[in-house]
Coordinates of C-alpha atoms in Angstrom, one line a residue:
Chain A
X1127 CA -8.5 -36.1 -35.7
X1128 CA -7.8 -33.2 -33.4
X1129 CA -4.6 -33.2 -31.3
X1130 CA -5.1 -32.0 -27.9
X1131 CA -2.1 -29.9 -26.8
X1132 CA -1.3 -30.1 -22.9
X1133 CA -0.6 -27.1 -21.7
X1134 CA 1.8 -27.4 -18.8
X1135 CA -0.2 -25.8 -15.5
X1136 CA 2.5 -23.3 -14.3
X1137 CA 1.4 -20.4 -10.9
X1138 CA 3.3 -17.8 -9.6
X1139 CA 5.1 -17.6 -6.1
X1140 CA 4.9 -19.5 -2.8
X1141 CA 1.1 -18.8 -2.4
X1142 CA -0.3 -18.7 -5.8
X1143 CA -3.1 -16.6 -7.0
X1144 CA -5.2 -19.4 -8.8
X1145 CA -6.5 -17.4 -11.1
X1146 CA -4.9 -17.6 -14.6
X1147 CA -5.3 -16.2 -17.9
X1148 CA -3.4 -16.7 -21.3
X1149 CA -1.1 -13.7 -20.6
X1150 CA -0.1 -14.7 -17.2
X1151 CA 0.3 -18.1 -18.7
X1152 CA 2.5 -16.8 -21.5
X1153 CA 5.0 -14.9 -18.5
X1154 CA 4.7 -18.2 -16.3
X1155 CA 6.4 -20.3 -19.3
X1156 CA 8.6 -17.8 -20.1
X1157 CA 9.8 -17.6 -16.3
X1158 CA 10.2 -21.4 -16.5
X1159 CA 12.5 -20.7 -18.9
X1160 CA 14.4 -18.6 -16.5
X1161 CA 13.0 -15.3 -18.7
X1162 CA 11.4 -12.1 -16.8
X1163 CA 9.1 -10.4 -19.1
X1164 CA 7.6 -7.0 -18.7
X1165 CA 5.3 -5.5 -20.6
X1166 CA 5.3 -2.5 -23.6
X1167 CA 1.9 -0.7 -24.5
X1168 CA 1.3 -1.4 -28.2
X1169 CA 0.1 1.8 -28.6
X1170 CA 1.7 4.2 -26.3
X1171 CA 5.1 2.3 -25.4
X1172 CA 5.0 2.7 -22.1
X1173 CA 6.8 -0.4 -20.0
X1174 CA 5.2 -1.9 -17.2
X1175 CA 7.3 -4.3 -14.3
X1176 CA 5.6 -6.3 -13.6
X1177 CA 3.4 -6.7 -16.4
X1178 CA 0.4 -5.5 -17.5
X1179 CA -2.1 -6.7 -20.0
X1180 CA -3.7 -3.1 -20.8
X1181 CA -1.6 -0.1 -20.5
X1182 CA -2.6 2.3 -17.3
X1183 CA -2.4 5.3 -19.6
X1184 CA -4.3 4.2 -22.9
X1185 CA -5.7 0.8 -21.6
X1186 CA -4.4 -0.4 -25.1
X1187 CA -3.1 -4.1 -25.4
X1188 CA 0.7 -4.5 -23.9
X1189 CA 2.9 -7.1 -25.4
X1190 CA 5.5 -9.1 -23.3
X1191 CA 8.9 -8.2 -23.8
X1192 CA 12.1 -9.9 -21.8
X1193 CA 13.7 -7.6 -19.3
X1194 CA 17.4 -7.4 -19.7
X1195 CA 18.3 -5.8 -16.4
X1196 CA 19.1 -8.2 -13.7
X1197 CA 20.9 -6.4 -11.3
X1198 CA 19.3 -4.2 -8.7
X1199 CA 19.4 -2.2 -5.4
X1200 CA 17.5 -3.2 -2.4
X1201 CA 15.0 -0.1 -2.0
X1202 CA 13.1 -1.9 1.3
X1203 CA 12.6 -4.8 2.8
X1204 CA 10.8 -6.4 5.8
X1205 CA 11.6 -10.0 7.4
X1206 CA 8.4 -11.7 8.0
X1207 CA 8.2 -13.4 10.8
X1208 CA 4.5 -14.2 11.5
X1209 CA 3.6 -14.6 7.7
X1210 CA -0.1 -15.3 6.6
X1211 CA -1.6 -18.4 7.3
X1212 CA -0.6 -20.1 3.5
X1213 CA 3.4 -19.1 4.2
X1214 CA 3.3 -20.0 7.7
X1215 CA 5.7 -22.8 7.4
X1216 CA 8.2 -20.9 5.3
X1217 CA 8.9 -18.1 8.0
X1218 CA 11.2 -15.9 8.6
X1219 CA 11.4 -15.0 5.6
X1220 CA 13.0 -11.6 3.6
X1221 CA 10.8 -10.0 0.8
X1222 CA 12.8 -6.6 -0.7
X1223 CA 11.9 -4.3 -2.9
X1224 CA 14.7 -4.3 -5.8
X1225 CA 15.2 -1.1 -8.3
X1226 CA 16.9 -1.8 -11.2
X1227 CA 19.3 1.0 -12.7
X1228 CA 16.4 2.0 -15.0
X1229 CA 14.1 2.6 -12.5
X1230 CA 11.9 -0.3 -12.7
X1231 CA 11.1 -2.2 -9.1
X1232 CA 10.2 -5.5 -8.1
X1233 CA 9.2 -7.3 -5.4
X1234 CA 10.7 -10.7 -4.3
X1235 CA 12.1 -12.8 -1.6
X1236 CA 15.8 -12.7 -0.7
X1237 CA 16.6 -16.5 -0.1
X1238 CA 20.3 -16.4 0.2
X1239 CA 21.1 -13.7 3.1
X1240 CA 23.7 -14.7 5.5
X1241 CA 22.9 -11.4 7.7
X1242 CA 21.0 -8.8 7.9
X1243 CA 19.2 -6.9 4.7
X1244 CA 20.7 -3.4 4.3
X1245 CA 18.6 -0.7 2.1
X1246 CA 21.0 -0.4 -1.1
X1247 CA 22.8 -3.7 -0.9
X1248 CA 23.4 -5.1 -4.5
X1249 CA 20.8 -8.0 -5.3
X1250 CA 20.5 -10.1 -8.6
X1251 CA 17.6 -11.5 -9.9
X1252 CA 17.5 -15.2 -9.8
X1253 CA 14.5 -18.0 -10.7
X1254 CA 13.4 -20.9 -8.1
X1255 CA 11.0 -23.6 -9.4
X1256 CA 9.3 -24.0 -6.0
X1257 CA 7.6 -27.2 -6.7
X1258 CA 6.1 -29.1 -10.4
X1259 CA 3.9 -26.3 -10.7
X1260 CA 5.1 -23.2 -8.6
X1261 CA 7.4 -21.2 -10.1
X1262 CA 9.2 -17.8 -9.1
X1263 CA 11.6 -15.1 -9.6
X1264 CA 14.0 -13.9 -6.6
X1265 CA 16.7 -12.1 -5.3
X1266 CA 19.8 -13.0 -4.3
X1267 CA 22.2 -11.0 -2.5
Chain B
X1316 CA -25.3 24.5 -2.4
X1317 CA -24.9 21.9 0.0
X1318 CA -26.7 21.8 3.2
X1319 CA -24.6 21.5 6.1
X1320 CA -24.4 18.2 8.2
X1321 CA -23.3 17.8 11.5
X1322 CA -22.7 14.7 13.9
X1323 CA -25.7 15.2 16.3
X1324 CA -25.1 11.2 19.2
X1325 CA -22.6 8.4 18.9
X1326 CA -22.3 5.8 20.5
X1327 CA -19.6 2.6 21.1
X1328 CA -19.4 -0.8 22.2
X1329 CA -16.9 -2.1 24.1
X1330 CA -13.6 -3.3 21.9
X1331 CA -11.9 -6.2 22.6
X1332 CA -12.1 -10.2 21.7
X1333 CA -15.8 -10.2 21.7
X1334 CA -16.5 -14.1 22.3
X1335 CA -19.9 -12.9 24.0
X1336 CA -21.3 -11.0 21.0
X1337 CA -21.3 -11.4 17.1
X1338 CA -21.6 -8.2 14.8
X1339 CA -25.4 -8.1 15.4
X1340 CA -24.8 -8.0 18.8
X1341 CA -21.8 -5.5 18.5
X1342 CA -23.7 -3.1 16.3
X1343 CA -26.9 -3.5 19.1
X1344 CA -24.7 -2.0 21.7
X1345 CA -23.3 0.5 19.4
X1346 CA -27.0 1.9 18.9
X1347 CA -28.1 1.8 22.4
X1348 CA -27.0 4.8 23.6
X1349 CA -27.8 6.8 20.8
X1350 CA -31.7 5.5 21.4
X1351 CA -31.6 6.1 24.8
X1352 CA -30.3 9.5 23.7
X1353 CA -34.1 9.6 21.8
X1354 CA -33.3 9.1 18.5
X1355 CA -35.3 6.0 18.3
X1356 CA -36.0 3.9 14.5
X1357 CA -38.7 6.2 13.6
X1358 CA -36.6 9.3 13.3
X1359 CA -33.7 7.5 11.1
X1360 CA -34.3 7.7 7.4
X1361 CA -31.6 5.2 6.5
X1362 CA -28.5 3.9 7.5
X1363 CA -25.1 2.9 6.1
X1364 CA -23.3 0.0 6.9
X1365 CA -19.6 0.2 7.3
X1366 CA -18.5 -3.8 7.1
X1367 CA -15.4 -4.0 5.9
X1368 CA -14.2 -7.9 5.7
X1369 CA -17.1 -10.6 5.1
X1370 CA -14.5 -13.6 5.1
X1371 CA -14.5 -13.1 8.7
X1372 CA -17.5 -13.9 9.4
X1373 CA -19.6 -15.8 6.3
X1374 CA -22.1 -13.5 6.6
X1375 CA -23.4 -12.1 3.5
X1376 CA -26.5 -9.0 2.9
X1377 CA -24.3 -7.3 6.3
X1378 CA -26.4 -4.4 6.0
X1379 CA -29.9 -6.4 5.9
X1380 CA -28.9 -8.4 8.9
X1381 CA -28.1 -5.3 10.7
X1382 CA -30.8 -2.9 9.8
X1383 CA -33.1 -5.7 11.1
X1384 CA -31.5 -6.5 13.8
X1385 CA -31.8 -3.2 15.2
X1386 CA -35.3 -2.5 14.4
X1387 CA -34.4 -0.3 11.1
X1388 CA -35.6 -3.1 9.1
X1389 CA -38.5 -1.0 6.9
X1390 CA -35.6 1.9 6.2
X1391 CA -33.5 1.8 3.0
X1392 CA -29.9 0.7 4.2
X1393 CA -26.4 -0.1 2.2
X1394 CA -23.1 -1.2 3.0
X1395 CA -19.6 0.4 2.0
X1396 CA -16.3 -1.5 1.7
X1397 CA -13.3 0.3 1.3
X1398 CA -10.5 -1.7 3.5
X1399 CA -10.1 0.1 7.3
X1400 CA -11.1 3.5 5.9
X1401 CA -14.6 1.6 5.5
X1402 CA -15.7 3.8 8.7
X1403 CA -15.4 7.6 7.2
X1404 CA -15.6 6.3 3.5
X1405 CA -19.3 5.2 5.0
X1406 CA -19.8 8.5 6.7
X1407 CA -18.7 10.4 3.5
X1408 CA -21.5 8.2 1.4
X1409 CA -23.9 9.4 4.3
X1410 CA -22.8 13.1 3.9
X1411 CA -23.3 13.3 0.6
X1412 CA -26.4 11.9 0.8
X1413 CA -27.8 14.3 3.6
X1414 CA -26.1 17.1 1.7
X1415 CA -27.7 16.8 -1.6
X1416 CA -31.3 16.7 0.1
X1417 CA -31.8 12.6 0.0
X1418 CA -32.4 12.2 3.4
X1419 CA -32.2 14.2 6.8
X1420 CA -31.4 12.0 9.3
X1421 CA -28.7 9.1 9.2
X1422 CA -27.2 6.1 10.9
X1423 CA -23.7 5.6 10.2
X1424 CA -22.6 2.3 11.7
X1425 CA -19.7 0.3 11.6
X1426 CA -18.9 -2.6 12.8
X1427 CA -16.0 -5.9 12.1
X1428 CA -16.1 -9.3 14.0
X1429 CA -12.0 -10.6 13.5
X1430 CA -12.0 -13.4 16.3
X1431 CA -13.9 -15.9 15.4
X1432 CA -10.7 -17.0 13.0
X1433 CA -7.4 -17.4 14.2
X1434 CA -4.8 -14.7 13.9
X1435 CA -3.0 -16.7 10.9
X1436 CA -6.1 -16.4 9.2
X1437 CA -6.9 -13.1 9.8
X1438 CA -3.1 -12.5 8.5
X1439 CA -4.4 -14.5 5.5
X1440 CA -7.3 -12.6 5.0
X1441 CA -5.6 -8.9 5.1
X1442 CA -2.9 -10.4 3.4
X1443 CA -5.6 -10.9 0.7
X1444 CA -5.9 -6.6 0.1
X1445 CA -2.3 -6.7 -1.3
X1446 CA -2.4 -7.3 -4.9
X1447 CA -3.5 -10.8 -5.6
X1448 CA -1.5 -11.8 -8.7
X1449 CA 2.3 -9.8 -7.7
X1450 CA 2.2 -8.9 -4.0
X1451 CA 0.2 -12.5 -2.1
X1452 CA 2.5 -14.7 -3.8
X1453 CA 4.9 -13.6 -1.7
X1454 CA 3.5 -13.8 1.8
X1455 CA 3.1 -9.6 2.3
X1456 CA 1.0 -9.4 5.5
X1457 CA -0.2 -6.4 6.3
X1458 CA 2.4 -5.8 8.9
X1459 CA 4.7 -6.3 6.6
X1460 CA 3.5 -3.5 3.7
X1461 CA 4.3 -1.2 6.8
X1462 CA 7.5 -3.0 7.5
X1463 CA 8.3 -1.9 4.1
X1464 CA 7.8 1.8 4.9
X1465 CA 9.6 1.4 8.3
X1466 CA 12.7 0.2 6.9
X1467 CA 12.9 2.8 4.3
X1468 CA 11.7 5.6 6.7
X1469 CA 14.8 4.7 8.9
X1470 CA 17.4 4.3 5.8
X1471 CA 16.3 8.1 5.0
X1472 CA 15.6 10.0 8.0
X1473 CA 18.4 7.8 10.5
X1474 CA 15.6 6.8 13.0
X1475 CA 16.0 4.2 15.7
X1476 CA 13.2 1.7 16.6
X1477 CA 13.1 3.6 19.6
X1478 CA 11.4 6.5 18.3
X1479 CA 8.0 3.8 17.6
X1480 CA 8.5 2.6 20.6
X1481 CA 7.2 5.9 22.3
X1482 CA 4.2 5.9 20.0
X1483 CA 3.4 2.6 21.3
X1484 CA 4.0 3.8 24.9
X1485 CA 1.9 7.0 24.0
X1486 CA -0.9 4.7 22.9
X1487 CA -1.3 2.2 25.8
X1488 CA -1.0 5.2 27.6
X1489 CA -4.1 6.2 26.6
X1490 CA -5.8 3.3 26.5
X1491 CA -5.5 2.5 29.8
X1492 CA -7.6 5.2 30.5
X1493 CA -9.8 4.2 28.0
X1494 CA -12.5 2.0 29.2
X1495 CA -14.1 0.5 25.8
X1496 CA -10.3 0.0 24.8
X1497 CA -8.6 -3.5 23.5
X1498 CA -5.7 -3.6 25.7
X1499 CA -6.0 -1.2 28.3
X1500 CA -2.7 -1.3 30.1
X1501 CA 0.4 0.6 30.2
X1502 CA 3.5 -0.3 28.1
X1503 CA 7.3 0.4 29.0
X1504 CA 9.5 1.6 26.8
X1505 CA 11.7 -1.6 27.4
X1506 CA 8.6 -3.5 27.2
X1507 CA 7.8 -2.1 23.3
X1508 CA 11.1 -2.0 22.2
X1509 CA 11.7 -5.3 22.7
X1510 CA 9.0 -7.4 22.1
X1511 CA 8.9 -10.2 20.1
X1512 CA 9.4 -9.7 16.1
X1513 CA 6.1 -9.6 13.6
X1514 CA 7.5 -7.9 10.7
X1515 CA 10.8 -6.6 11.6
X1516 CA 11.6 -3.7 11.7
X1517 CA 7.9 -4.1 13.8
X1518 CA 7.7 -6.1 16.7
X1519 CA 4.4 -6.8 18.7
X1520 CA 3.7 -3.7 19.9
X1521 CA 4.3 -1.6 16.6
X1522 CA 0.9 -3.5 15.7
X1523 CA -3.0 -2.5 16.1
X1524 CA -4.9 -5.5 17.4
X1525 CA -7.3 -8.2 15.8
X1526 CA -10.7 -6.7 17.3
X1527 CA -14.3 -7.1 17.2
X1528 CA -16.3 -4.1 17.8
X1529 CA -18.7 -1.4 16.9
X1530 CA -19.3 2.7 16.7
X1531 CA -22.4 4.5 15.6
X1532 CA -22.8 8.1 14.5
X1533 CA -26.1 9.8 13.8
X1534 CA -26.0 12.7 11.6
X1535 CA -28.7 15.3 10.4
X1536 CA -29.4 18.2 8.2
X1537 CA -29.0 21.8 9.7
X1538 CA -32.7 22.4 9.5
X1539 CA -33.0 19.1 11.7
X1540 CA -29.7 19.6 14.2
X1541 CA -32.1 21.4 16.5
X1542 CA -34.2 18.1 16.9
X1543 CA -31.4 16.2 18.3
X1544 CA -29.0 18.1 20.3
X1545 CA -28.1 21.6 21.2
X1546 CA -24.4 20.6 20.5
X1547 CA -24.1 19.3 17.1
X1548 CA -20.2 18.4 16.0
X1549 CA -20.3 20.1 12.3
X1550 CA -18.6 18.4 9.5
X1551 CA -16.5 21.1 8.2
X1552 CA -14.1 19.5 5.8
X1553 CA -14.0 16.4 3.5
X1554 CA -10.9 15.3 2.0
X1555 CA -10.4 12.0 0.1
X1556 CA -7.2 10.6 -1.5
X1557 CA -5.8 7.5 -3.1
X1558 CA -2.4 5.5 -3.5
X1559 CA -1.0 3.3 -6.2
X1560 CA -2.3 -0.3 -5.6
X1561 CA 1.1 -2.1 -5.4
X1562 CA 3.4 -0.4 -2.6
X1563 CA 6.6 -0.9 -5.0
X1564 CA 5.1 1.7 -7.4
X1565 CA 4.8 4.1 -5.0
X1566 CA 7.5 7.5 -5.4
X1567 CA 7.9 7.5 -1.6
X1568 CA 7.5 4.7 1.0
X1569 CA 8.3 7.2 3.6
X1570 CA 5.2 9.5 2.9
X1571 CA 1.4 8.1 1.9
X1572 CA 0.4 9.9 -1.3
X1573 CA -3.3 9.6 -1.0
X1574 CA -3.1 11.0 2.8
X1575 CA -1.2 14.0 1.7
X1576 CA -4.2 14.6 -0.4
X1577 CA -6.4 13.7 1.5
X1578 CA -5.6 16.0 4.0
X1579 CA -5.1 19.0 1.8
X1580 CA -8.4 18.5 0.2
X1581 CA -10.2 18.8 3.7
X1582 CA -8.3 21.6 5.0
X1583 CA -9.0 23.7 1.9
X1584 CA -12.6 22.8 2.1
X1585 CA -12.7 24.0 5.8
X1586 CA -10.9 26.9 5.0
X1587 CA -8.9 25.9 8.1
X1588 CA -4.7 24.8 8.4
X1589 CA -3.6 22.1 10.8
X1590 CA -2.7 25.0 13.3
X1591 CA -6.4 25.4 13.8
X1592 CA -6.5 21.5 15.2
X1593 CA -6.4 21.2 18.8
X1594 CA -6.5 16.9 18.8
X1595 CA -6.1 14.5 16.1
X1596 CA -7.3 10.8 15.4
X1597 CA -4.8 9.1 13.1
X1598 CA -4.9 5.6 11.6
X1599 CA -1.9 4.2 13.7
X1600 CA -2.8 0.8 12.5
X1601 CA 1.3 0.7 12.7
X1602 CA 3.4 2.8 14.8
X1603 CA 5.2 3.8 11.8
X1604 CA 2.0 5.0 10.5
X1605 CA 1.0 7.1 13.2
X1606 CA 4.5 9.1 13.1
X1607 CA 4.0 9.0 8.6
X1608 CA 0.5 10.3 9.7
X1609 CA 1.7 13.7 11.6
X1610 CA 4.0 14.7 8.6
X1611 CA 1.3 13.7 5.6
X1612 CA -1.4 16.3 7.6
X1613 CA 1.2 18.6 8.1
X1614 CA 1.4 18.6 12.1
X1615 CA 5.3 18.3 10.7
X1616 CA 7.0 19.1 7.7
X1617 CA 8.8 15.5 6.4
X1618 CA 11.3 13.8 8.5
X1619 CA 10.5 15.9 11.7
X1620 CA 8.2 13.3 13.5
X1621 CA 10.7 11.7 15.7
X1622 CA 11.5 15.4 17.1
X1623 CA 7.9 16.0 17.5
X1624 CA 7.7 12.1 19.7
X1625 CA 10.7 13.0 21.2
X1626 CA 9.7 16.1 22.1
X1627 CA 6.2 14.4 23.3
X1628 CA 4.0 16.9 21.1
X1629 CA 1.7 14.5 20.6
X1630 CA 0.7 14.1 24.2
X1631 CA -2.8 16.1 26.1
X1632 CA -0.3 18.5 27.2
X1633 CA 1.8 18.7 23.5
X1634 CA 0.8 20.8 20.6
X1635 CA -0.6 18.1 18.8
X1636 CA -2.7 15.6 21.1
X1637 CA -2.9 12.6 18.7
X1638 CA -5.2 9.3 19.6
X1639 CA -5.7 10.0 23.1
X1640 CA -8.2 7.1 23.0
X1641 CA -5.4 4.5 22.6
X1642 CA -5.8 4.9 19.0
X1643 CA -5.8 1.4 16.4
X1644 CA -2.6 0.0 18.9
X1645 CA -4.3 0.3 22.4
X1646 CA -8.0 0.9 21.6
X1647 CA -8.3 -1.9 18.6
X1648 CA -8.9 -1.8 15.0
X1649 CA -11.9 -3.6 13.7
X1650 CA -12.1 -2.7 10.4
X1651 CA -15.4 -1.3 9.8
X1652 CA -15.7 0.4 12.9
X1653 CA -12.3 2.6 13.2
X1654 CA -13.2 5.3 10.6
X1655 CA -16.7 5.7 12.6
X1656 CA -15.1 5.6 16.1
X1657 CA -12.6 8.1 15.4
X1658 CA -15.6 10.2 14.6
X1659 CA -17.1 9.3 18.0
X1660 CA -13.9 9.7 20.0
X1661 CA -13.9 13.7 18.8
X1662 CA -17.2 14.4 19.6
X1663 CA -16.8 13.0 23.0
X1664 CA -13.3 15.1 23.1
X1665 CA -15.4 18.2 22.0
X1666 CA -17.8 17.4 24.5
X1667 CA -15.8 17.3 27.3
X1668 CA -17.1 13.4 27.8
X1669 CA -14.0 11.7 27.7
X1670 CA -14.1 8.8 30.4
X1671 CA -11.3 9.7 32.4
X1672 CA -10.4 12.9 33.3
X1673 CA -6.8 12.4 32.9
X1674 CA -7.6 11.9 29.0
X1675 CA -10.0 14.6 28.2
X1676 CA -8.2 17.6 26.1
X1677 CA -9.0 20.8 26.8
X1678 CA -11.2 23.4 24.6
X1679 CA -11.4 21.6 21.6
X1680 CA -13.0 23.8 18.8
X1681 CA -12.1 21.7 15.9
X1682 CA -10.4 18.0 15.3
X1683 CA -9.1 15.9 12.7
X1684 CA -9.4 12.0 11.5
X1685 CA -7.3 10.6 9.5
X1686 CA -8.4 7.6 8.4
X1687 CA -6.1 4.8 5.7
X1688 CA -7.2 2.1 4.1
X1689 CA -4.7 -0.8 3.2
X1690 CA -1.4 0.0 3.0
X1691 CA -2.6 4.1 1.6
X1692 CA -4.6 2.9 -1.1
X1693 CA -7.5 4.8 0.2
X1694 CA -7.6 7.6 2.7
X1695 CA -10.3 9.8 4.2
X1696 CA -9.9 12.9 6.1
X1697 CA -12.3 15.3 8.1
X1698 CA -12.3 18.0 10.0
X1699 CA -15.1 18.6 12.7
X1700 CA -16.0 22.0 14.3
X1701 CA -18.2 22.6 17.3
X1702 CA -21.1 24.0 16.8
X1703 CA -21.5 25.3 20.5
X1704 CA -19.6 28.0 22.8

């Protein structure tokens, strides 16, 4: 008899991109486990944020590897308020670009601003489970 | 070596919300001036499509539909997609194609219906060219990739909102004379400073318009030119360029990497410097694109375009005239059909056709498009010389 593992159905962000694959799944259950992974080239070592299945230099296989930054600056941002039709309910809403001492950037809602974004106002990176199957990482000021 | 090409009729329909006409009708009254002109079916040898976004409209095969439509149904056609530089990626293709020898004569038309969805889901569906899996999660309309450059353009160089507010003003100015524009009607300063908020730093009037509409350029082979006109626009430079995909990865968010390029590549290949220009079409799909725009193709060195607004360079009677057609903001932006009637606007500038009088630019020997895809991931720029005295 063959046991049937269930894997738990995880997507990224507010309006997920449907389409999965085992790598993205690996980074999903890792970020439900409050973990952000980037990714190393197997071959070349170059790191990729966010992560990359095949390196852009050798397009050699990239492994997942945790990032242990999680303090950034805010490099840009831009308050949405007439989002795209699948966020409409959620505006206004903040997404910043975040550069981490080492260079790398992400991209992310802010979700706890009292005022106004400033470019180089500190942000951490936090983790949101949006709903049972959305998950996200995110900045908080 | 290449043969030379030159742009020999155009012609436009009217931009706007287009509830009266689909794309087949758009890209009819694109044509029709340009047969009436005498270059009927028989002397096209093919066409390229320039359709840009299918999701507006369902409609699948674009290129067949059209090419039938028209009466080109028994000439080889094809469609190009490359975002909103769709128009001159389409007229490159052609270029190429006339260049090497394939054919002599061409249609290049483009065309995009955007109104027959609501603008939430035409938000949705440019949304959509940001990177599917890291940058629509997170609701980046395409506003908002420009938003992105705003705010950083500001942090570096100190500017105020007010600066795209005169862009704005510059452009409905325009467009008001412009009578196949969008939104032809002046704008205040007050009035586009303080409009409501899209993507702030943007507010309503920092934004091009969700249009339907079409533009058709014919070119032809040198041998051929004679055929058509006795004032052919020559297509003196080519220069293409491309941008990282994700807008965090780029080096600068106050410069477009692929326009910088881009430009560079078509001035070499015309042997000519921005100097030389005496008007300029420039993707102002944002007004913070427009003013990244004059210091990517070097009317400015970096930093200096809210002297040169200020200092209204960018106006007929400026050193620059820049979109004096209304541009993307006044004009309209349907996808497929910017690239192609930024083409269109120059020759009728050259020409000495422009509608209104009070828009018409004087002398113009040579002008340049600047045409972006996305948020810079592609960008196409020419450089057309006329081919009369």
């Amino acid at each position: 008899m063959v046991l049937m593992t269930e894997e738990k159905e995880l997507y990224l962000g507010y309006a997920s991109d449907k389409a999965m694959t085992p790598f993205m799944q690996k980074f999903l259950e890792a970020l439900d486990g409050e973990k952000l992974m980037m990714s190393k080239c197997t071959s070349c070592g170059t790191e990729f944020l966010p992560p990359r299945q095949h390196c852009q230099k050798c397009l050699s296989e990239c492994e997942l590897q945790e990032l242990t930054e999680t303090e950034a600056k805010l490099h840009s941002y831009v308050i949405v308020d007439f989002a795209p039709e699948s966020l409409s309910s959620k505006a206004p809403y903040v997404v910043a670009i975040g550069e981490f001492p080492s260079g790398k950037r992400l991209t992310a809602h802010i979700t706890n601003l009292m005022g106004m974004p400033e470019v180089g106002m500190s942000l951490k990176l936090g983790y949101e489970h949006i709903d049972a199957k959305k998950l996200t990482y995110k900045w908080l000021v | 070596m290449a043969r030379r090409v030159a742009v020999v009729a155009g012609g436009h329909s009217k931009f706007g919300k287009r509830y009266d006409a689909t794309m087949r009708e758009l890209c009819a009254e694109a044509y029709k001036p340009i047969y009436d002109e005498g270059i009927s079916q028989d002397k096209i040898d093919a066409t390229v499509l320039s359709y840009a976004a299918s999701q507006f409209t369902g409609q699948g095969a674009g290129s067949a539909l059209i090419a039938d439509y028209i009466g080109l149904q028994d000439k080889p056609h094809l469609r190009v997609e490359s975002a909103c530089t769709t128009g001159t990626a389409s007229l490159r293709a052609a270029w190429g194609m006339v260049a090497a020898g394939l054919y002599d004569v061409m249609l290049v038309l483009g065309v995009e219906q955007m109104n027959r969805v609501s603008s939430a889901t035409a938000t949705e569906y440019m949304s959509q060219a940001g990177d599917m899996r890291w940058e629509y999660p997170f609701g980046i309309s395409f506003p908002a990739f420009y938003a992105l450059m705003a705010s950083r353009y500001m942090h570096e160089y100190n500017m105020t909102h007010d600066t795209l507010a005169k862009i704005a003003v510059k452009s409905h100015h325009y467009g008001a004379q412009n009578p196949k524009a969008h939104l032809p009607k002046e704008v205040s300063f007050e009035e586009a400073n303080n409009a409501i908020p899209i993507c702030r730093p943007l507010n309503l009037y920092d934004c091009s318009l969700i249009t339907d509409g079409a533009a058709a350029v014919v070119i032809a082979a040198e041998d051929r030119v004679k055929e058509f006109t006795d004032r052919p626009m020559w297509i003196k430079g080519i220069g293409a360029g491309a941008s990282e995909m994700k807008i965090q990865d780029r080096t600068s968010l106050t410069s477009i990497p692929g326009a910088k390029r881009a430009s560079k590549a078509a001035y070499e290949m015309a042997g000519l410097g921005p100097e030389d220009m005496q008007m300029a079409q420039v993707h102002d799909c944002f007004t913070i694109a427009e003013l990244i725009a004059y210091e990517d193709c070097g009317f400015v060195e970096p930093g200096k375009g809210p002297e040169f607004v200020d200092n209204k360079e960018n106006y007929i009677t400026g050193r620059m005239p820049v979109n004096c057609d209304g541009g993307l903001k006044s004009k309209g932006h349907p996808l497929g059909a910017t690239g192609v009637s930024m083409t269109y606007e120059v020759m009728k500038q050259m020409r000495g056709e422009a509608e209104n009088a009070s828009r018409q630019i004087k002398d113009v020997k040579h002008g340049f498009v600047h045409n972006v895809g996305q948020s810079g991931q592609f960008v196409n720029c020419f450089i057309f010389e006329r081919g009369w005295s």
